[in-house]
PDB file of C-alpha atoms in Angstrom:
ATOM      1  CA  ASP A1270      18.626   8.337  -4.758  1.00 55.00           C
ATOM      2  CA  ALA A1271      15.863   7.610  -7.175  1.00 68.00           C
ATOM      3  CA  GLY A1272      12.498   6.427  -5.232  1.00 92.00           C
ATOM      4  CA  VAL A1273      10.001   3.430  -6.576  1.00 96.00           C
ATOM      5  CA  THR A1274       9.350   4.956 -10.440  1.00 97.00           C
ATOM      6  CA  GLN A1275       6.086   3.951 -12.883  1.00 98.00           C
ATOM      7  CA  SER A1276       5.448   4.285 -16.347  1.00 97.00           C
ATOM      8  CA  PRO A1277       3.606   4.888 -17.813  1.00 98.00           C
ATOM      9  CA  THR A1278       1.412   7.238 -15.780  1.00 97.00           C
ATOM     10  CA  HIS A1279      -1.585   7.293 -17.129  1.00 96.00           C
ATOM     11  CA  LEU A1280      -3.167   4.678 -20.272  1.00 96.00           C
ATOM     12  CA  ILE A1281      -6.556   4.379 -21.754  1.00 98.00           C
ATOM     13  CA  LYS A1282      -7.315   0.718 -23.628  1.00 98.00           C
ATOM     14  CA  THR A1283     -10.349  -0.674 -24.789  1.00 98.00           C
ATOM     15  CA  ARG A1284     -12.023  -3.879 -22.969  1.00 98.00           C
ATOM     16  CA  GLY A1285     -10.717  -7.109 -24.823  1.00 98.00           C
ATOM     17  CA  GLN A1286      -6.911  -5.132 -25.426  1.00 98.00           C
ATOM     18  CA  GLN A1287      -3.715  -6.159 -22.942  1.00 98.00           C
ATOM     19  CA  VAL A1288      -1.582  -4.645 -21.002  1.00 98.00           C
ATOM     20  CA  THR A1289       2.149  -3.490 -20.394  1.00 98.00           C
ATOM     21  CA  LEU A1290       2.662  -1.109 -16.132  1.00 98.00           C
ATOM     22  CA  ARG A1291       6.717  -0.934 -15.356  1.00 98.00           C
ATOM     23  CA  CYS A1292       7.809  -0.984 -12.313  1.00 98.00           C
ATOM     24  CA  SER A1293      11.405   0.192 -10.932  1.00 98.00           C
ATOM     25  CA  PRO A1294      12.312  -0.460  -7.601  1.00 96.00           C
ATOM     26  CA  LYS A1295      14.052   1.710  -5.024  1.00 92.00           C
ATOM     27  CA  SER A1296      17.511   1.897  -5.120  1.00 91.00           C
ATOM     28  CA  GLY A1297      19.051  -1.320  -2.977  1.00 88.00           C
ATOM     29  CA  HIS A1298      15.376  -2.975  -3.267  1.00 90.00           C
ATOM     30  CA  ASP A1299      14.854  -6.728  -4.865  1.00 92.00           C
ATOM     31  CA  THR A1300      11.794  -6.659  -3.905  1.00 92.00           C
ATOM     32  CA  VAL A1301       8.394  -4.949  -6.061  1.00 95.00           C
ATOM     33  CA  SER A1302       5.421  -6.084  -5.373  1.00 95.00           C
ATOM     34  CA  TRP A1303       1.781  -4.508  -6.813  1.00 98.00           C
ATOM     35  CA  TYR A1304      -1.268  -3.569  -5.880  1.00 98.00           C
ATOM     36  CA  GLN A1305      -4.252  -2.301  -7.769  1.00 98.00           C
ATOM     37  CA  GLN A1306      -6.178   0.166  -6.349  1.00 97.00           C
ATOM     38  CA  ALA A1307      -9.766   0.759  -7.115  1.00 95.00           C
ATOM     39  CA  LEU A1308     -11.436   4.467  -7.089  1.00 92.00           C
ATOM     40  CA  GLY A1309     -11.836   5.048  -3.437  1.00 90.00           C
ATOM     41  CA  GLN A1310     -10.577   1.402  -2.061  1.00 92.00           C
ATOM     42  CA  GLY A1311      -8.098   0.428  -0.291  1.00 94.00           C
ATOM     43  CA  PRO A1312      -5.270  -1.300  -2.035  1.00 96.00           C
ATOM     44  CA  GLN A1313      -5.182  -5.129  -3.437  1.00 97.00           C
ATOM     45  CA  PHE A1314      -2.523  -7.083  -3.426  1.00 96.00           C
ATOM     46  CA  ILE A1315      -1.797  -8.421  -7.004  1.00 98.00           C
ATOM     47  CA  PHE A1316       1.168 -10.939  -6.340  1.00 96.00           C
ATOM     48  CA  GLN A1317       5.354 -10.419  -5.471  1.00 94.00           C
ATOM     49  CA  TYR A1318       8.276 -10.848  -7.184  1.00 95.00           C
ATOM     50  CA  TYR A1319      12.237 -11.633  -5.382  1.00 92.00           C
ATOM     51  CA  GLU A1320      14.804 -13.402  -7.298  1.00 91.00           C
ATOM     52  CA  GLU A1321      12.959 -12.975 -11.207  1.00 95.00           C
ATOM     53  CA  GLU A1322      10.166 -15.197  -9.689  1.00 94.00           C
ATOM     54  CA  GLU A1323       6.833 -14.438  -8.902  1.00 94.00           C
ATOM     55  CA  ARG A1324       7.056 -14.976  -4.382  1.00 91.00           C
ATOM     56  CA  GLN A1325       2.954 -15.053  -3.971  1.00 91.00           C
ATOM     57  CA  ARG A1326      -0.275 -13.850  -5.266  1.00 95.00           C
ATOM     58  CA  GLY A1327      -3.710 -12.019  -4.345  1.00 94.00           C
ATOM     59  CA  ASN A1328      -7.316 -13.020  -5.091  1.00 95.00           C
ATOM     60  CA  PHE A1329      -6.229 -12.175  -9.040  1.00 97.00           C
ATOM     61  CA  PRO A1330      -7.092 -14.521 -12.148  1.00 97.00           C
ATOM     62  CA  ASP A1331      -4.504 -14.875 -14.911  1.00 97.00           C
ATOM     63  CA  ARG A1332      -5.002 -12.822 -16.048  1.00 98.00           C
ATOM     64  CA  PHE A1333      -2.856 -10.310 -14.263  1.00 98.00           C
ATOM     65  CA  SER A1334       1.172 -11.870 -15.075  1.00 98.00           C
ATOM     66  CA  GLY A1335       4.126 -10.386 -14.284  1.00 97.00           C
ATOM     67  CA  HIS A1336       8.352 -10.492 -14.554  1.00 97.00           C
ATOM     68  CA  GLN A1337      11.001  -9.706 -12.991  1.00 98.00           C
ATOM     69  CA  PHE A1338      13.703  -8.980 -14.537  1.00 97.00           C
ATOM     70  CA  PRO A1339      17.562  -9.249 -13.521  1.00 97.00           C
ATOM     71  CA  ASN A1340      17.543  -5.549 -12.220  1.00 96.00           C
ATOM     72  CA  TYR A1341      15.087  -6.256 -10.206  1.00 96.00           C
ATOM     73  CA  SER A1342      12.760  -3.912 -12.547  1.00 98.00           C
ATOM     74  CA  SER A1343       9.539  -5.556 -12.879  1.00 98.00           C
ATOM     75  CA  GLU A1344       6.352  -5.403 -15.305  1.00 98.00           C
ATOM     76  CA  LEU A1345       2.278  -5.890 -14.962  1.00 98.00           C
ATOM     77  CA  ASN A1346       0.803  -6.697 -17.953  1.00 98.00           C
ATOM     78  CA  VAL A1347      -3.203  -7.735 -17.831  1.00 98.00           C
ATOM     79  CA  ASN A1348      -4.914  -9.624 -20.634  1.00 98.00           C
ATOM     80  CA  ALA A1349      -8.723  -9.321 -21.995  1.00 98.00           C
ATOM     81  CA  LEU A1350      -9.246  -5.775 -19.987  1.00 98.00           C
ATOM     82  CA  LEU A1351     -12.081  -5.866 -18.899  1.00 98.00           C
ATOM     83  CA  LEU A1352     -13.973  -2.461 -17.477  1.00 97.00           C
ATOM     84  CA  GLY A1353     -13.812  -3.633 -13.765  1.00 97.00           C
ATOM     85  CA  ASP A1354      -9.880  -3.892 -14.406  1.00 98.00           C
ATOM     86  CA  SER A1355     -10.087   0.223 -14.276  1.00 98.00           C
ATOM     87  CA  ALA A1356      -8.040   1.213 -10.872  1.00 97.00           C
ATOM     88  CA  LEU A1357      -4.849   2.398  -9.852  1.00 97.00           C
ATOM     89  CA  TYR A1358      -2.003   0.215 -10.430  1.00 98.00           C
ATOM     90  CA  LEU A1359       0.982   0.977  -7.604  1.00 98.00           C
ATOM     91  CA  CYS A1360       4.172  -0.549  -7.542  1.00 97.00           C
ATOM     92  CA  ALA A1361       6.311  -1.350  -4.084  1.00 95.00           C
ATOM     93  CA  SER A1362       9.477  -2.129  -3.776  1.00 93.00           C
ATOM     94  CA  SER A1363      11.345  -3.894  -0.417  1.00 89.00           C
ATOM     95  CA  ASN A1364      13.993  -5.388   0.698  1.00 86.00           C
ATOM     96  CA  LEU A1365      13.598  -8.746   1.582  1.00 77.00           C
ATOM     97  CA  LEU A1366      16.456 -11.471   2.685  1.00 67.00           C
ATOM     98  CA  ARG A1367      14.752 -14.924   1.676  1.00 56.00           C
ATOM     99  CA  VAL A1368      12.445 -15.352   4.531  1.00 52.00           C
ATOM    100  CA  VAL A1369      12.089 -12.094   6.497  1.00 61.00           C
ATOM    101  CA  LEU A1370      11.003  -8.107   4.930  1.00 61.00           C
ATOM    102  CA  THR A1371      14.263  -6.663   6.223  1.00 59.00           C
ATOM    103  CA  ASP A1372      13.147  -3.054   4.777  1.00 65.00           C
ATOM    104  CA  THR A1373       9.281  -0.958   4.547  1.00 80.00           C
ATOM    105  CA  GLN A1374       7.556  -0.946   1.727  1.00 86.00           C
ATOM    106  CA  TYR A1375       7.791   2.010  -0.427  1.00 90.00           C
ATOM    107  CA  PHE A1376       5.947   2.731  -2.952  1.00 95.00           C
ATOM    108  CA  GLY A1377       5.487   4.264  -6.938  1.00 96.00           C
ATOM    109  CA  PRO A1378       3.107   6.953  -7.359  1.00 96.00           C
ATOM    110  CA  GLY A1379       1.242   3.918  -9.953  1.00 97.00           C
ATOM    111  CA  THR A1380      -0.073   3.917 -13.207  1.00 98.00           C
ATOM    112  CA  ARG A1381      -3.737   5.198 -13.573  1.00 97.00           C
ATOM    113  CA  LEU A1382      -5.287   2.406 -16.318  1.00 98.00           C
ATOM    114  CA  THR A1383      -8.744   3.037 -18.027  1.00 98.00           C
ATOM    115  CA  VAL A1384     -10.409   1.461 -20.020  1.00 98.00           C
ATOM    116  CA  LEU A1385     -13.169   1.488 -22.033  1.00 97.00           C
TER     117      LEU A1385
ATOM    118  CA  GLY B 552     -10.458 -13.301   6.563  1.00 48.00           C
ATOM    119  CA  GLU B 553      -8.387 -11.187   7.495  1.00 57.00           C
ATOM    120  CA  SER B 554      -9.750  -7.821   7.327  1.00 65.00           C
ATOM    121  CA  VAL B 555      -8.317  -4.658   8.216  1.00 74.00           C
ATOM    122  CA  GLY B 556     -10.991  -1.690   8.171  1.00 69.00           C
ATOM    123  CA  LEU B 557     -11.691   1.853   9.587  1.00 60.00           C
ATOM    124  CA  HIS B 558     -13.848   3.487  11.861  1.00 65.00           C
ATOM    125  CA  LEU B 559     -14.613   6.185   9.514  1.00 78.00           C
ATOM    126  CA  PRO B 560     -15.089   6.985   6.108  1.00 89.00           C
ATOM    127  CA  THR B 561     -14.198  10.841   6.775  1.00 92.00           C
ATOM    128  CA  LEU B 562     -12.913  13.161   8.940  1.00 94.00           C
ATOM    129  CA  SER B 563     -12.736  16.906   9.098  1.00 95.00           C
ATOM    130  CA  VAL B 564     -11.101  18.885  11.988  1.00 96.00           C
ATOM    131  CA  GLN B 565     -10.062  22.708  12.585  1.00 97.00           C
ATOM    132  CA  GLU B 566      -6.903  23.588  11.799  1.00 97.00           C
ATOM    133  CA  GLY B 567      -4.087  23.369  14.940  1.00 96.00           C
ATOM    134  CA  ASP B 568      -6.610  20.871  16.425  1.00 96.00           C
ATOM    135  CA  ASN B 569      -5.516  16.466  17.595  1.00 97.00           C
ATOM    136  CA  SER B 570      -6.511  14.314  14.919  1.00 96.00           C
ATOM    137  CA  ILE B 571      -7.356  10.945  15.467  1.00 96.00           C
ATOM    138  CA  ILE B 572      -7.854   8.489  13.406  1.00 95.00           C
ATOM    139  CA  ASN B 573      -8.309   4.885  14.953  1.00 94.00           C
ATOM    140  CA  CYS B 574      -8.276   1.634  12.566  1.00 93.00           C
ATOM    141  CA  ALA B 575      -9.464  -2.055  13.418  1.00 92.00           C
ATOM    142  CA  TYR B 576      -8.055  -5.379  12.813  1.00 89.00           C
ATOM    143  CA  SER B 577      -9.162  -9.453  12.976  1.00 86.00           C
ATOM    144  CA  ASN B 578      -6.730 -11.166  12.196  1.00 85.00           C
ATOM    145  CA  SER B 579      -5.073 -12.008  16.252  1.00 82.00           C
ATOM    146  CA  ALA B 580      -1.961 -13.328  14.936  1.00 84.00           C
ATOM    147  CA  SER B 581      -1.298  -9.671  13.086  1.00 85.00           C
ATOM    148  CA  ASP B 582       1.981  -8.796  14.690  1.00 85.00           C
ATOM    149  CA  TYR B 583       3.025  -5.193  12.482  1.00 89.00           C
ATOM    150  CA  PHE B 584       1.471  -3.110  10.903  1.00 92.00           C
ATOM    151  CA  ILE B 585       1.924   0.485   9.351  1.00 92.00           C
ATOM    152  CA  TRP B 586       0.077   3.732   8.224  1.00 94.00           C
ATOM    153  CA  TYR B 587       0.290   5.465   5.161  1.00 95.00           C
ATOM    154  CA  LYS B 588      -1.172   8.703   3.517  1.00 97.00           C
ATOM    155  CA  GLN B 589      -2.466   9.034   0.167  1.00 97.00           C
ATOM    156  CA  GLU B 590      -2.555  12.769  -1.573  1.00 95.00           C
ATOM    157  CA  SER B 591      -4.451  13.208  -4.511  1.00 91.00           C
ATOM    158  CA  GLY B 592      -3.058  11.287  -6.899  1.00 87.00           C
ATOM    159  CA  LYS B 593      -0.110  10.277  -5.406  1.00 91.00           C
ATOM    160  CA  GLY B 594       1.486   5.746  -4.056  1.00 94.00           C
ATOM    161  CA  PRO B 595       1.018   5.554  -0.312  1.00 95.00           C
ATOM    162  CA  GLN B 596       3.166   7.524   1.905  1.00 94.00           C
ATOM    163  CA  PHE B 597       4.996   6.062   4.872  1.00 91.00           C
ATOM    164  CA  ILE B 598       4.367   7.418   7.563  1.00 93.00           C
ATOM    165  CA  ILE B 599       4.257   5.277  11.120  1.00 93.00           C
ATOM    166  CA  ASP B 600       4.726   1.751  12.274  1.00 91.00           C
ATOM    167  CA  ILE B 601       4.316  -0.163  15.313  1.00 93.00           C
ATOM    168  CA  ARG B 602       4.931  -3.818  15.890  1.00 90.00           C
ATOM    169  CA  SER B 603       2.810  -6.031  18.247  1.00 87.00           C
ATOM    170  CA  ASN B 604       5.479  -6.221  20.542  1.00 87.00           C
ATOM    171  CA  MET B 605       4.943  -2.222  21.128  1.00 89.00           C
ATOM    172  CA  ASP B 606       2.073  -0.744  22.645  1.00 93.00           C
ATOM    173  CA  LYS B 607       3.030   2.939  21.775  1.00 95.00           C
ATOM    174  CA  ARG B 608       5.552   4.916  18.438  1.00 95.00           C
ATOM    175  CA  GLN B 609       6.470   8.399  18.050  1.00 96.00           C
ATOM    176  CA  GLY B 610       6.744   9.759  15.122  1.00 93.00           C
ATOM    177  CA  GLN B 611       6.694  13.782  14.231  1.00 92.00           C
ATOM    178  CA  ARG B 612       3.809  15.128  15.405  1.00 96.00           C
ATOM    179  CA  VAL B 613       2.214  11.380  14.544  1.00 97.00           C
ATOM    180  CA  THR B 614       1.948   8.800  17.396  1.00 97.00           C
ATOM    181  CA  VAL B 615       0.240   5.289  17.046  1.00 97.00           C
ATOM    182  CA  LEU B 616      -1.294   2.947  19.578  1.00 97.00           C
ATOM    183  CA  LEU B 617      -1.995  -0.088  19.307  1.00 96.00           C
ATOM    184  CA  ASN B 618      -4.884  -2.393  21.475  1.00 94.00           C
ATOM    185  CA  LYS B 619      -4.221  -6.063  21.026  1.00 91.00           C
ATOM    186  CA  THR B 620      -6.655  -7.257  23.586  1.00 91.00           C
ATOM    187  CA  VAL B 621      -9.873  -4.786  21.156  1.00 92.00           C
ATOM    188  CA  LYS B 622      -7.507  -5.602  18.147  1.00 92.00           C
ATOM    189  CA  HIS B 623      -7.582  -1.829  17.407  1.00 92.00           C
ATOM    190  CA  LEU B 624      -5.431   0.797  16.458  1.00 93.00           C
ATOM    191  CA  SER B 625      -4.802   4.412  15.658  1.00 95.00           C
ATOM    192  CA  LEU B 626      -3.126   6.642  14.655  1.00 97.00           C
ATOM    193  CA  GLN B 627      -2.442  10.715  15.975  1.00 97.00           C
ATOM    194  CA  ILE B 628      -1.503  13.334  14.442  1.00 97.00           C
ATOM    195  CA  ALA B 629      -0.739  16.350  16.661  1.00 97.00           C
ATOM    196  CA  ALA B 630      -1.677  20.373  15.822  1.00 97.00           C
ATOM    197  CA  THR B 631      -2.831  18.995  11.964  1.00 97.00           C
ATOM    198  CA  GLN B 632      -2.023  21.261   9.055  1.00 96.00           C
ATOM    199  CA  PRO B 633      -3.630  22.375   5.630  1.00 96.00           C
ATOM    200  CA  GLY B 634      -0.649  19.449   4.664  1.00 96.00           C
ATOM    201  CA  ASP B 635      -2.390  16.924   6.305  1.00 97.00           C
ATOM    202  CA  SER B 636      -5.110  17.099   4.065  1.00 97.00           C
ATOM    203  CA  ALA B 637      -5.432  13.151   2.841  1.00 97.00           C
ATOM    204  CA  VAL B 638      -6.102   9.897   2.893  1.00 96.00           C
ATOM    205  CA  TYR B 639      -5.225   7.758   5.422  1.00 96.00           C
ATOM    206  CA  PHE B 640      -4.957   4.251   4.995  1.00 95.00           C
ATOM    207  CA  CYS B 641      -3.892   1.149   7.980  1.00 94.00           C
ATOM    208  CA  ALA B 642      -1.827  -1.136   6.725  1.00 93.00           C
ATOM    209  CA  GLU B 643      -1.562  -4.874   8.250  1.00 91.00           C
ATOM    210  CA  VAL B 644       2.097  -7.312   7.003  1.00 88.00           C
ATOM    211  CA  SER B 645       0.786 -10.026   6.282  1.00 84.00           C
ATOM    212  CA  GLY B 646       3.881 -13.091   7.349  1.00 76.00           C
ATOM    213  CA  ASN B 647       7.282 -13.106   5.612  1.00 72.00           C
ATOM    214  CA  THR B 648       7.049 -11.666   2.068  1.00 75.00           C
ATOM    215  CA  GLY B 649       5.172  -8.512   3.447  1.00 81.00           C
ATOM    216  CA  LYS B 650       1.829  -8.320   1.746  1.00 88.00           C
ATOM    217  CA  LEU B 651       0.117  -5.353   2.793  1.00 91.00           C
ATOM    218  CA  ILE B 652      -3.815  -6.094   3.672  1.00 92.00           C
ATOM    219  CA  PHE B 653      -5.345  -2.476   3.334  1.00 92.00           C
ATOM    220  CA  GLY B 654      -8.412  -1.018   5.471  1.00 85.00           C
ATOM    221  CA  GLN B 655     -10.591   1.191   2.664  1.00 83.00           C
ATOM    222  CA  GLY B 656      -9.155   4.337   4.146  1.00 91.00           C
ATOM    223  CA  THR B 657     -10.429   7.766   6.042  1.00 94.00           C
ATOM    224  CA  THR B 658     -10.185  10.995   4.586  1.00 96.00           C
ATOM    225  CA  LEU B 659      -8.791  13.624   6.387  1.00 97.00           C
ATOM    226  CA  GLN B 660     -10.464  17.163   5.467  1.00 96.00           C
ATOM    227  CA  VAL B 661      -8.329  20.126   7.408  1.00 96.00           C
ATOM    228  CA  LYS B 662     -10.652  23.214   7.883  1.00 94.00           C
ATOM    229  CA  PRO B 663      -8.718  26.604   7.674  1.00 89.00           C
TER     230      PRO B 663
END
């Protein structure tokens, strides 16, 4: 049973560029959440996708957008990159029965994004 | 606003001793908490969870205590081993979507 997978592992971009990160949820999970973890900090919630729609969003600008595909995998897009976007981006998957969370969230290994 | 915080950024213990990592939260309506372990270069790994209808929950070598009166929870690790060295986060599960609100983390260092 594959766990949560993310790609790429590492990424280096320059300011102003755009980036796309990818996540495949754990088998049997239908919900994907994205988190940003700055160095030395706890993860911060970006948004959550369920049934191909953004279900909840944290305090992040519109430069951060996402998508969920019919197979439940997800992408995180960040436009107009800033130096402060350098962080570990984590994907977590779970099973959401429309209203109630039915499963613990499991995290992938993350994508380390460096913006120069 | 919502916040979850840990008391100590770093905890150093001797191998074989018990470890206690503390966490405070601000939202008295919070009813579900999870402890995660994060090793270097990896994503957070689920350790144990507890809901507000319980005061204590035990797993393998780990115990979580929840004190709703003072809005405090702790993670106890028995017979700490070198493999327990990591950053530990407490997280509040917010609402029905399961949004996680993390504290800043405590780094546990195990001395041989």
